[in-house]
Amino acid sequence: MQHLKKILICMASLSCGLVFAEPIVVEGVVPNEASKQAILQKMQSVYGADQVVDKIQVRAVSAPNGWSNSVTQVISPDLKKVKQGKLTVRGTQVELTGKMTNPNEIQPTISQFQSLVQPPYRFNSQLTVNQAEQKIIDDALKNRIIEFESGSAILTASGQQILNEMAAALHKVGGKKVKIIGHTDSSGDASKNLLLSQQRANAVKDYLITKNIPADNLSTEGVGSNKPLADNDTAEGRRKNRRIEFEVL
């Protein structure tokens, strides 16, 4: 639930848009190839090269002094905490809007970006809490593990029972779109784990569809063992890492 969904950057006569979905689309206009490559490289370092789609145009436009460095400076991992976000740069004005699930992270995140934006650039933010729908989903899951048969994407009876409760919670959040994220532990081959995590997320989606959750409201992602919650060196840690998460978009 850490992924930032959308960011848009635009600079008066100079514009560069960053739309963070899956994949992440970087689009807009920059004054030279060096600026373009600097932005792309920073995006790739934060989100991974395979997740970044380049739609940046290079044209003869004017830009404030130090513009390229100022833009790349605010492309930081903290952006992943913001949902439904938009980052706008107009001249020397930088604005970040969006929603965050954890209200305790709002002020530290604002302070972090304020430290990244240096004069003459100015930073404003409008970050609000996106907690109500996510809390309904999290409370229904209650930190339980949706279990599958060993090494497969076949739900166990206990896994199906939890999903019956999740279906009721999803009906409560109305037409909100929800991403189902599959995780594995680090045992075995990483590429096979990535595939298995996607298959398990798909299996959860298919099951929820049978419980009258609209297919259009559900998306899936498999991340394999890339985002562990616990230590993979212990049996209990590996059990916690083999999990399904639900993220209200």
XYZ file of N, CA and C in Angstrom:
747
model
N 0.804 -1.200 0.000
C 0.000 0.000 0.000
C 0.847 1.264 0.000
N 2.050 1.091 -0.469
C 2.933 2.230 -0.443
C 3.015 2.977 -1.749
N 2.407 2.461 -2.823
C 2.686 3.037 -4.131
C 1.902 4.319 -4.366
N 2.594 5.345 -4.818
C 1.935 6.571 -5.256
C 1.278 6.317 -6.595
N 0.076 6.815 -6.762
C -0.659 6.498 -7.974
C -0.451 7.522 -9.081
N -0.557 8.786 -8.768
C -0.443 9.780 -9.848
C 0.326 11.000 -9.372
N 1.180 11.469 -10.247
C 1.853 12.750 -10.015
C 1.891 13.490 -11.338
N 1.645 14.744 -11.296
C 1.743 15.569 -12.498
C 2.668 16.727 -12.190
N 3.643 16.924 -13.052
C 4.547 18.060 -12.894
C 4.426 18.955 -14.123
N 4.228 20.239 -13.933
C 4.210 21.148 -15.083
C 4.838 22.476 -14.680
N 5.596 23.033 -15.580
C 6.358 24.249 -15.329
C 6.010 25.333 -16.327
N 5.062 26.183 -16.059
C 4.756 27.343 -16.906
C 4.997 27.028 -18.378
N 5.996 27.684 -18.988
C 6.280 27.405 -20.394
C 6.984 26.066 -20.566
N 7.418 25.511 -19.458
C 8.131 24.233 -19.481
C 7.312 23.226 -18.692
N 7.058 22.063 -19.269
C 6.231 21.121 -18.525
C 6.762 19.706 -18.632
N 6.609 18.999 -17.543
C 6.977 17.584 -17.513
C 6.006 16.888 -16.586
N 5.236 15.948 -17.115
C 4.241 15.271 -16.292
C 4.709 13.895 -15.875
N 4.523 13.570 -14.619
C 4.843 12.245 -14.109
C 3.544 11.619 -13.629
N 3.081 10.586 -14.287
C 1.873 9.894 -13.874
C 2.290 8.537 -13.348
N 2.167 8.348 -12.044
C 2.650 7.130 -11.425
C 1.493 6.155 -11.260
N 1.408 5.232 -12.166
C 0.432 4.169 -12.045
C 1.209 2.886 -12.252
N 0.803 2.038 -13.154
C 1.557 0.832 -13.459
C 1.388 0.520 -14.921
N 2.346 0.765 -15.767
C 3.651 1.351 -15.453
C 3.568 2.848 -15.198
N 4.671 3.446 -14.800
C 4.744 4.878 -14.528
C 5.065 5.612 -15.825
N 4.222 6.561 -16.196
C 4.409 7.313 -17.429
C 4.995 8.680 -17.098
N 6.096 9.011 -17.722
C 6.732 10.316 -17.543
C 6.546 11.088 -18.840
N 5.831 12.207 -18.789
C 5.536 12.923 -20.027
C 5.616 14.429 -19.821
N 5.819 15.149 -20.902
C 5.908 16.597 -20.840
C 7.036 17.113 -21.712
N 7.456 18.349 -21.448
C 8.460 19.010 -22.283
C 9.610 19.488 -21.405
N 10.832 19.222 -21.843
C 12.023 19.688 -21.131
C 12.935 20.400 -22.134
N 13.874 21.242 -21.641
C 14.653 22.076 -22.570
C 15.796 21.364 -23.269
N 16.256 20.241 -22.714
C 17.401 19.577 -23.330
C 17.442 18.102 -22.937
N 18.292 17.363 -23.636
C 18.399 15.925 -23.410
C 18.956 15.621 -22.015
N 19.842 16.473 -21.529
C 20.424 16.251 -20.203
C 19.349 16.278 -19.119
N 18.405 17.236 -19.219
C 17.313 17.312 -18.253
C 16.433 16.076 -18.336
N 16.156 15.656 -19.557
C 15.334 14.467 -19.747
C 15.973 13.251 -19.094
N 17.231 13.028 -19.344
C 17.909 11.862 -18.804
C 18.022 11.934 -17.282
N 18.205 13.122 -16.749
C 18.295 13.274 -15.296
C 16.991 12.872 -14.626
N 15.865 13.311 -15.220
C 14.558 12.959 -14.663
C 14.300 11.464 -14.783
N 14.570 10.912 -15.952
C 14.332 9.480 -16.156
C 15.185 8.630 -15.219
N 16.443 8.987 -15.072
C 17.316 8.201 -14.207
C 16.856 8.244 -12.762
N 16.383 9.420 -12.303
C 15.896 9.512 -10.920
C 14.622 8.691 -10.755
N 13.728 8.757 -11.727
C 12.507 7.959 -11.674
C 12.834 6.474 -11.624
N 13.766 6.055 -12.454
C 14.126 4.645 -12.507
C 14.780 4.182 -11.216
N 15.539 5.059 -10.586
C 16.181 4.684 -9.328
C 15.164 4.509 -8.211
N 14.062 5.249 -8.284
C 13.032 5.165 -7.247
C 12.039 4.041 -7.524
N 11.634 3.880 -8.802
C 10.542 2.967 -9.125
C 10.964 1.734 -9.920
N 12.213 1.713 -10.397
C 12.662 0.577 -11.194
C 12.558 0.877 -12.677
N 13.585 0.512 -13.425
C 13.645 0.850 -14.849
C 12.497 0.244 -15.632
N 12.060 -0.949 -15.241
C 11.012 -1.623 -16.010
C 9.630 -1.035 -15.759
N 9.506 -0.106 -14.800
C 8.211 0.495 -14.482
C 8.054 1.899 -15.066
N 9.066 2.393 -15.749
C 9.041 3.781 -16.226
C 8.902 3.816 -17.749
N 7.874 4.518 -18.230
C 7.645 4.703 -19.664
C 7.978 6.144 -20.023
N 8.872 6.331 -20.969
C 9.362 7.656 -21.343
C 8.489 8.273 -22.436
N 7.813 9.378 -22.094
C 7.084 10.161 -23.087
C 7.506 11.630 -23.032
N 8.720 11.883 -22.553
C 9.226 13.246 -22.433
C 9.672 13.766 -23.797
N 9.294 14.994 -24.111
C 9.718 15.655 -25.339
C 10.799 16.690 -25.016
N 11.762 16.830 -25.917
C 12.799 17.855 -25.782
C 12.512 18.957 -26.789
N 12.288 20.183 -26.278
C 12.022 21.322 -27.158
C 12.730 22.559 -26.618
N 12.868 23.557 -27.452
C 13.551 24.798 -27.062
C 12.596 25.651 -26.234
N 12.564 25.416 -24.932
C 11.738 26.208 -24.020
C 12.630 26.752 -22.910
N 12.163 27.836 -22.303
C 12.953 28.438 -21.226
C 12.638 27.743 -19.910
N 13.594 27.763 -19.001
C 13.417 27.146 -17.692
C 14.142 27.968 -16.647
N 13.602 28.002 -15.404
C 14.308 28.719 -14.337
C 15.682 28.100 -14.093
N 16.588 28.895 -13.535
C 17.915 28.385 -13.206
C 17.810 27.202 -12.240
N 18.568 26.160 -12.525
C 18.581 24.999 -11.641
C 17.335 24.163 -11.684
N 16.515 24.357 -12.736
C 15.234 23.650 -12.786
C 15.391 22.133 -12.745
N 16.288 21.593 -13.551
C 16.459 20.144 -13.624
C 16.818 19.563 -12.266
N 17.766 20.186 -11.564
C 18.156 19.693 -10.247
C 17.007 19.790 -9.252
N 16.226 20.859 -9.358
C 15.117 21.055 -8.419
C 14.031 20.006 -8.614
N 13.748 19.651 -9.872
C 12.730 18.632 -10.139
C 13.206 17.263 -9.683
N 14.437 16.896 -10.047
C 14.929 15.577 -9.657
C 15.051 15.448 -8.145
N 15.280 16.571 -7.469
C 15.411 16.544 -6.014
C 14.124 16.076 -5.342
N 12.968 16.464 -5.894
C 11.703 16.106 -5.242
C 11.177 14.743 -5.691
N 11.844 14.089 -6.624
C 11.465 12.719 -6.988
C 12.161 11.799 -5.999
N 11.518 11.556 -4.888
C 12.120 10.778 -3.809
C 11.197 9.628 -3.427
N 11.712 8.624 -2.721
C 10.872 7.500 -2.297
C 9.674 7.911 -1.459
N 9.726 9.091 -0.821
C 8.581 9.534 -0.013
C 7.334 9.749 -0.854
N 7.490 9.943 -2.159
C 6.313 10.102 -3.018
C 5.450 8.851 -3.017
N 6.039 7.701 -2.714
C 5.287 6.447 -2.711
C 4.228 6.415 -1.609
N 4.375 7.269 -0.623
C 3.416 7.287 0.485
C 2.112 8.001 0.118
N 2.138 8.759 -0.986
C 0.993 9.591 -1.355
C 0.122 8.866 -2.374
N -1.193 8.825 -2.128
C -2.141 8.208 -3.043
C -2.875 9.306 -3.823
N -3.285 8.972 -5.034
C -4.073 9.898 -5.847
C -3.427 11.281 -5.839
N -2.109 11.311 -5.999
C -1.361 12.550 -5.798
C -1.074 13.315 -7.066
N -0.782 14.575 -6.895
C -0.370 15.422 -8.014
C 0.727 16.348 -7.527
N 1.866 16.303 -8.206
C 2.968 17.206 -7.914
C 3.068 18.197 -9.063
N 2.931 19.469 -8.761
C 2.918 20.504 -9.792
C 4.041 21.499 -9.542
N 4.819 21.783 -10.596
C 5.870 22.791 -10.522
C 5.560 23.848 -11.574
N 5.270 25.059 -11.129
C 4.989 26.169 -12.044
C 5.992 27.267 -11.730
N 6.932 27.478 -12.680
C 8.001 28.427 -12.396
C 8.817 27.933 -11.217
N 8.764 28.685 -10.115
C 9.494 28.280 -8.911
C 8.554 27.805 -7.805
N 7.290 27.538 -8.164
C 6.309 27.081 -7.175
C 6.125 25.575 -7.277
N 6.328 24.861 -6.186
C 6.167 23.405 -6.136
C 4.994 23.085 -5.214
N 4.035 22.310 -5.716
C 2.867 21.964 -4.898
C 2.619 20.467 -4.956
N 2.380 19.855 -3.813
C 2.078 18.434 -3.714
C 0.703 18.262 -3.082
N -0.208 17.588 -3.788
C -1.521 17.285 -3.240
C -1.749 15.785 -3.313
N -2.640 15.291 -2.485
C -2.947 13.869 -2.510
C -3.440 13.385 -1.158
N -3.542 12.074 -1.038
C -4.057 11.470 0.180
C -3.048 10.481 0.750
N -3.068 10.356 2.080
C -2.199 9.402 2.760
C -3.037 8.554 3.709
N -2.694 7.288 3.809
C -3.462 6.382 4.654
C -3.190 6.632 6.128
N -1.942 6.891 6.471
C -1.555 7.076 7.873
C -1.467 8.565 8.196
N -2.361 9.074 9.047
C -2.333 10.512 9.354
C -1.052 10.945 10.055
N -0.393 10.005 10.748
C 0.833 10.348 11.461
C 2.009 10.598 10.520
N 1.858 10.222 9.247
C 2.946 10.410 8.293
C 2.818 11.713 7.499
N 1.697 12.408 7.650
C 1.470 13.602 6.833
C 2.490 14.690 7.142
N 2.618 15.094 8.417
C 3.520 16.190 8.733
C 4.981 15.839 8.477
N 5.453 14.635 8.848
C 6.840 14.288 8.498
C 7.097 14.305 6.992
N 6.106 13.888 6.200
C 6.268 13.896 4.754
C 6.352 15.322 4.225
N 5.485 16.202 4.739
C 5.532 17.613 4.335
C 6.890 18.216 4.693
N 7.363 17.939 5.902
C 8.647 18.485 6.343
C 9.786 17.983 5.472
N 9.711 16.719 5.070
C 10.752 16.153 4.228
C 10.816 16.869 2.880
N 9.658 17.120 2.273
C 9.651 17.807 0.978
C 10.045 19.266 1.116
N 9.676 19.879 2.236
C 10.106 21.260 2.453
C 11.626 21.351 2.504
N 12.260 20.328 3.036
C 13.721 20.328 3.107
C 14.362 20.079 1.747
N 13.606 19.438 0.835
C 14.138 19.142 -0.493
C 14.014 20.319 -1.450
N 13.022 21.174 -1.215
C 12.771 22.309 -2.110
C 13.520 23.526 -1.585
N 14.536 23.946 -2.311
C 15.403 25.035 -1.871
C 15.037 26.350 -2.575
N 15.243 27.516 -1.892
C 14.993 28.818 -2.522
C 15.792 28.946 -3.809
N 15.240 29.635 -4.824
C 14.001 30.433 -4.777
C 12.725 29.614 -4.965
N 12.832 28.297 -5.038
C 11.635 27.469 -5.172
C 10.871 27.459 -3.853
N 9.549 27.409 -3.948
C 8.678 27.418 -2.772
C 7.788 26.190 -2.807
N 7.513 25.642 -1.624
C 6.750 24.392 -1.531
C 5.450 24.601 -0.770
N 4.342 24.153 -1.373
C 3.044 24.109 -0.706
C 2.514 22.685 -0.788
N 1.695 22.296 0.174
C 1.140 20.939 0.149
C -0.297 20.929 0.631
N -1.048 20.002 0.096
C -2.415 19.738 0.543
C -2.567 18.223 0.622
N -2.103 17.665 1.723
C -2.191 16.223 1.941
C -3.284 15.945 2.959
N -4.186 15.070 2.613
C -5.301 14.728 3.486
C -5.296 13.226 3.770
N -6.110 12.824 4.726
C -6.143 11.421 5.138
C -7.126 10.646 4.275
N -6.655 9.533 3.743
C -7.509 8.623 2.978
C -7.641 7.345 3.789
N -8.400 7.433 4.886
C -8.326 6.370 5.879
C -9.604 5.554 5.995
N -10.741 6.171 5.780
C -12.000 5.509 6.115
C -12.178 4.182 5.383
N -12.083 4.208 4.042
C -12.307 2.975 3.285
C -11.209 1.949 3.551
N -9.960 2.433 3.633
C -8.863 1.497 3.884
C -9.004 0.840 5.251
N -9.486 1.594 6.238
C -9.654 1.039 7.587
C -10.701 -0.069 7.590
N -11.763 0.103 6.820
C -12.782 -0.940 6.730
C -12.173 -2.236 6.213
N -11.337 -2.109 5.175
C -10.696 -3.286 4.591
C -9.686 -3.895 5.551
N -8.861 -3.053 6.165
C -7.845 -3.556 7.090
C -8.473 -4.229 8.303
N -9.563 -3.647 8.804
C -10.233 -4.240 9.963
C -10.832 -5.601 9.617
N -11.297 -5.751 8.392
C -11.863 -7.039 7.981
C -10.780 -8.110 7.872
N -9.610 -7.715 7.388
C -8.520 -8.686 7.250
C -7.914 -9.034 8.604
N -7.848 -8.062 9.509
C -7.394 -8.287 10.893
C -6.018 -8.939 10.951
N -5.142 -8.554 10.032
C -3.779 -9.097 9.999
C -3.727 -10.611 9.808
N -4.804 -11.195 9.333
C -4.805 -12.636 9.078
C -4.177 -12.940 7.722
N -3.714 -14.153 7.564
C -3.085 -14.588 6.332
C -4.089 -15.392 5.512
N -4.316 -14.964 4.283
C -5.160 -15.734 3.363
C -4.300 -16.864 2.810
N -4.643 -18.090 3.181
C -3.777 -19.221 2.886
C -4.149 -19.928 1.586
N -3.102 -20.490 0.975
C -3.240 -21.282 -0.247
C -2.603 -22.651 -0.003
N -2.956 -23.586 -0.834
C -2.274 -24.865 -0.778
C -0.805 -24.655 -1.133
N 0.057 -25.463 -0.551
C 1.498 -25.270 -0.667
C 1.956 -25.183 -2.119
N 2.650 -24.070 -2.429
C 3.232 -23.907 -3.747
C 2.244 -23.705 -4.869
N 1.002 -23.384 -4.542
C -0.012 -23.241 -5.587
C -0.853 -22.004 -5.339
N -1.766 -21.731 -6.279
C -2.685 -20.604 -6.150
C -4.088 -21.092 -5.814
N -4.194 -22.276 -5.217
C -5.488 -22.831 -4.820
C -5.776 -22.420 -3.385
N -6.878 -21.725 -3.183
C -7.235 -21.247 -1.849
C -7.610 -22.414 -0.939
N -7.177 -22.343 0.320
C -7.625 -23.317 1.307
C -9.019 -22.919 1.797
N -9.657 -23.803 2.546
C -10.988 -23.501 3.093
C -10.932 -22.284 4.009
N -9.868 -22.192 4.825
C -9.749 -21.044 5.723
C -9.516 -19.756 4.923
N -8.773 -19.868 3.819
C -8.566 -18.710 2.961
C -9.869 -18.226 2.353
N -10.707 -19.156 1.930
C -12.004 -18.796 1.365
C -12.893 -18.141 2.411
N -12.817 -18.610 3.656
C -13.640 -18.033 4.712
C -13.259 -16.576 4.967
N -11.960 -16.298 4.988
C -11.526 -14.909 5.165
C -12.010 -14.050 4.006
N -11.946 -14.592 2.788
C -12.378 -13.820 1.620
C -13.884 -13.577 1.631
N -14.649 -14.479 2.244
C -16.085 -14.218 2.395
C -16.304 -12.960 3.235
N -15.493 -12.797 4.282
C -15.582 -11.602 5.119
C -15.058 -10.374 4.364
N -14.018 -10.576 3.574
C -13.483 -9.469 2.795
C -14.494 -8.980 1.767
N -15.245 -9.899 1.185
C -16.263 -9.523 0.204
C -17.304 -8.614 0.849
N -17.707 -8.933 2.081
C -18.672 -8.092 2.790
C -18.089 -6.697 3.025
N -16.802 -6.630 3.368
C -16.153 -5.340 3.586
C -16.055 -4.553 2.283
N -15.760 -5.243 1.189
C -15.651 -4.560 -0.103
C -16.991 -3.986 -0.540
N -18.068 -4.665 -0.210
C -19.396 -4.112 -0.519
C -19.633 -2.824 0.270
N -19.053 -2.730 1.474
C -19.248 -1.545 2.315
C -18.555 -0.315 1.732
N -17.460 -0.525 1.004
C -16.742 0.635 0.464
C -17.296 1.058 -0.891
N -18.420 0.496 -1.255
C -19.126 0.929 -2.459
C -18.348 0.649 -3.716
N -18.283 1.656 -4.590
C -17.652 1.472 -5.885
C -16.169 1.757 -5.913
N -15.525 1.824 -4.735
C -14.088 2.092 -4.706
C -13.313 0.984 -5.407
N -12.273 1.377 -6.120
C -11.410 0.395 -6.766
C -10.360 -0.085 -5.764
N -10.091 -1.372 -5.797
C -9.183 -1.993 -4.829
C -8.159 -2.842 -5.565
N -6.911 -2.684 -5.163
C -5.853 -3.527 -5.733
C -5.561 -4.689 -4.782
N -5.458 -5.877 -5.348
C -5.107 -7.079 -4.594
C -3.632 -7.361 -4.860
N -2.826 -7.366 -3.808
C -1.378 -7.491 -3.952
C -0.913 -8.810 -3.342
N -0.265 -9.631 -4.162
C 0.232 -10.915 -3.695
C 1.699 -10.858 -3.323
N 2.045 -11.505 -2.195
C 3.425 -11.560 -1.715
C 3.810 -13.012 -1.423
N 5.093 -13.317 -1.537
C 5.618 -14.613 -1.132
C 6.793 -14.404 -0.183
N 7.264 -15.507 0.400
C 8.532 -15.426 1.127
C 9.670 -15.563 0.114
N 10.898 -15.615 0.607
C 12.047 -15.626 -0.297
C 12.541 -17.027 -0.635
N 11.824 -18.063 -0.177
C 12.250 -19.431 -0.456
C 12.112 -19.738 -1.944
N 13.106 -20.432 -2.500
C 13.006 -20.862 -3.887
C 13.420 -19.795 -4.875
N 13.034 -20.027 -6.120
C 13.427 -19.176 -7.234
C 12.621 -17.870 -7.238
N 13.314 -16.740 -7.361
C 12.659 -15.431 -7.283
C 11.656 -15.235 -8.408
N 11.987 -15.653 -9.627
C 11.071 -15.471 -10.751
C 9.821 -16.325 -10.588
N 9.982 -17.516 -10.046
C 8.814 -18.372 -9.803
C 7.945 -17.791 -8.693
N 8.589 -17.216 -7.679
C 7.825 -16.573 -6.608
C 7.021 -15.390 -7.132
N 7.632 -14.625 -8.043
C 6.928 -13.482 -8.623
C 5.690 -13.951 -9.379
N 5.836 -15.012 -10.156
C 4.702 -15.563 -10.902
C 3.645 -16.104 -9.954
N 4.074 -16.810 -8.910
C 3.122 -17.380 -7.958
C 2.343 -16.282 -7.238
N 3.031 -15.196 -6.876
C 2.340 -14.104 -6.181
C 1.274 -13.479 -7.067
N 1.552 -13.363 -8.368
C 0.557 -12.830 -9.298
C -0.608 -13.800 -9.448
N -0.310 -15.087 -9.554
C -1.366 -16.099 -9.685
C -2.272 -16.111 -8.450
N -1.691 -15.959 -7.280
C -2.497 -15.949 -6.054
C -3.364 -14.691 -5.984
N -2.808 -13.554 -6.384
C -3.625 -12.335 -6.419
C -4.780 -12.497 -7.399
N -4.503 -13.110 -8.541
C -5.564 -13.351 -9.527
C -6.623 -14.308 -8.976
N -6.180 -15.320 -8.218
C -7.120 -16.276 -7.643
C -8.049 -15.598 -6.638
N -7.496 -14.672 -5.866
C -8.317 -13.915 -4.914
C -9.334 -13.059 -5.660
N -8.894 -12.414 -6.711
C -9.816 -11.602 -7.518
C -10.937 -12.471 -8.077
N -10.589 -13.608 -8.648
C -11.601 -14.496 -9.237
C -12.609 -14.944 -8.188
N -12.107 -15.231 -6.975
C -13.021 -15.671 -5.911
C -13.965 -14.540 -5.509
N -13.431 -13.338 -5.376
C -14.271 -12.202 -4.967
C -15.312 -11.868 -6.032
N -14.970 -12.095 -7.290
C -15.947 -11.873 -8.355
C -17.148 -12.802 -8.181
N -16.894 -14.023 -7.712
C -18.007 -14.961 -7.469
C -18.885 -14.491 -6.312
N -18.371 -13.556 -5.507
C -19.134 -12.984 -4.394
C -19.739 -11.630 -4.775
N -19.879 -11.428 -6.086
C -20.566 -10.249 -6.634
C -19.807 -8.940 -6.447
N -18.474 -9.030 -6.348
C -17.657 -7.821 -6.402
C -17.355 -7.557 -7.877
N -17.718 -6.375 -8.416
C -17.497 -6.107 -9.844
C -16.036 -6.274 -10.245
N -15.808 -6.972 -11.316
C -14.440 -7.213 -11.784
C -13.715 -5.903 -12.080
N -14.442 -4.897 -12.569
C -13.825 -3.611 -12.917
C -13.290 -2.875 -11.690
N -13.763 -3.260 -10.500
C -13.305 -2.602 -9.277
C -12.057 -3.245 -8.697
N -11.617 -4.351 -9.298
C -10.496 -5.112 -8.746
C -9.334 -5.156 -9.731
N -8.148 -4.876 -9.238
C -6.929 -5.061 -10.025
C -5.977 -5.907 -9.195
N -4.956 -6.442 -9.826
C -4.030 -7.327 -9.121
C -2.584 -6.956 -9.409
N -1.726 -7.316 -8.480
C -0.289 -7.139 -8.657
C 0.419 -8.221 -7.856
N 1.411 -8.848 -8.453
C 2.257 -9.790 -7.739
C 3.639 -9.214 -7.578
N 4.139 -9.154 -6.351
C 5.453 -8.564 -6.104
C 6.456 -9.592 -5.594
N 6.066 -10.866 -5.559
C 6.991 -11.899 -5.125
C 7.464 -11.665 -3.710
N 8.780 -11.786 -3.509
C 9.365 -11.626 -2.170
C 10.015 -10.264 -1.995
N 9.687 -9.319 -2.869
C 10.380 -8.030 -2.884
C 10.024 -7.106 -1.729
N 8.891 -7.353 -1.050
C 8.460 -6.447 0.023
C 8.110 -7.242 1.284
N 9.124 -7.820 1.929
C 8.850 -8.624 3.132
C 8.399 -7.762 4.311
N 7.524 -8.331 5.125
C 7.131 -7.689 6.374
C 8.010 -8.138 7.522
N 8.562 -9.350 7.406
C 9.299 -9.955 8.501
C 10.557 -10.636 7.963
N 11.339 -11.176 8.878
C 12.603 -11.831 8.537
C 12.340 -13.172 7.864
N 12.868 -13.344 6.663
C 12.682 -14.599 5.947
C 13.542 -15.736 6.491
N 14.381 -15.442 7.481
C 15.246 -16.472 8.053
C 14.530 -17.338 9.085
N 13.301 -16.947 9.465
C 12.544 -17.733 10.438
C 11.249 -18.240 9.806
N 10.761 -19.368 10.318
C 9.519 -19.937 9.792
C 8.352 -18.983 9.996
N 8.294 -18.314 11.150
C 7.206 -17.380 11.427
C 7.305 -16.164 10.512
N 8.532 -15.703 10.260
C 8.703 -14.579 9.358
C 8.266 -14.918 7.948
N 8.636 -16.103 7.484
C 8.231 -16.521 6.132
C 6.715 -16.649 6.039
N 6.074 -17.121 7.106
C 4.614 -17.244 7.100
C 3.956 -15.870 6.956
N 4.491 -14.875 7.661
C 3.933 -13.523 7.586
C 4.142 -12.910 6.206
N 5.234 -13.277 5.568
C 5.533 -12.704 4.256
C 4.693 -13.305 3.135
N 4.154 -14.506 3.362
C 3.260 -15.115 2.351
C 1.855 -14.578 2.595
N 1.529 -13.478 1.942
C 0.312 -12.769 2.314
C -0.352 -12.129 1.089
N -1.606 -11.749 1.300
C -2.366 -10.947 0.342
C -2.710 -9.630 1.024
N -2.483 -8.526 0.328
C -2.873 -7.216 0.833
C -3.932 -6.601 -0.072
N -4.751 -5.720 0.500
C -5.790 -5.026 -0.249
C -5.557 -3.530 -0.095
N -5.436 -2.835 -1.203
C -5.178 -1.391 -1.187
C -6.318 -0.653 -1.870
N -7.013 0.197 -1.112
C -8.071 1.019 -1.682
C -7.417 2.134 -2.482
N -7.786 2.241 -3.734
C -7.146 3.223 -4.636
C -7.896 4.543 -4.604
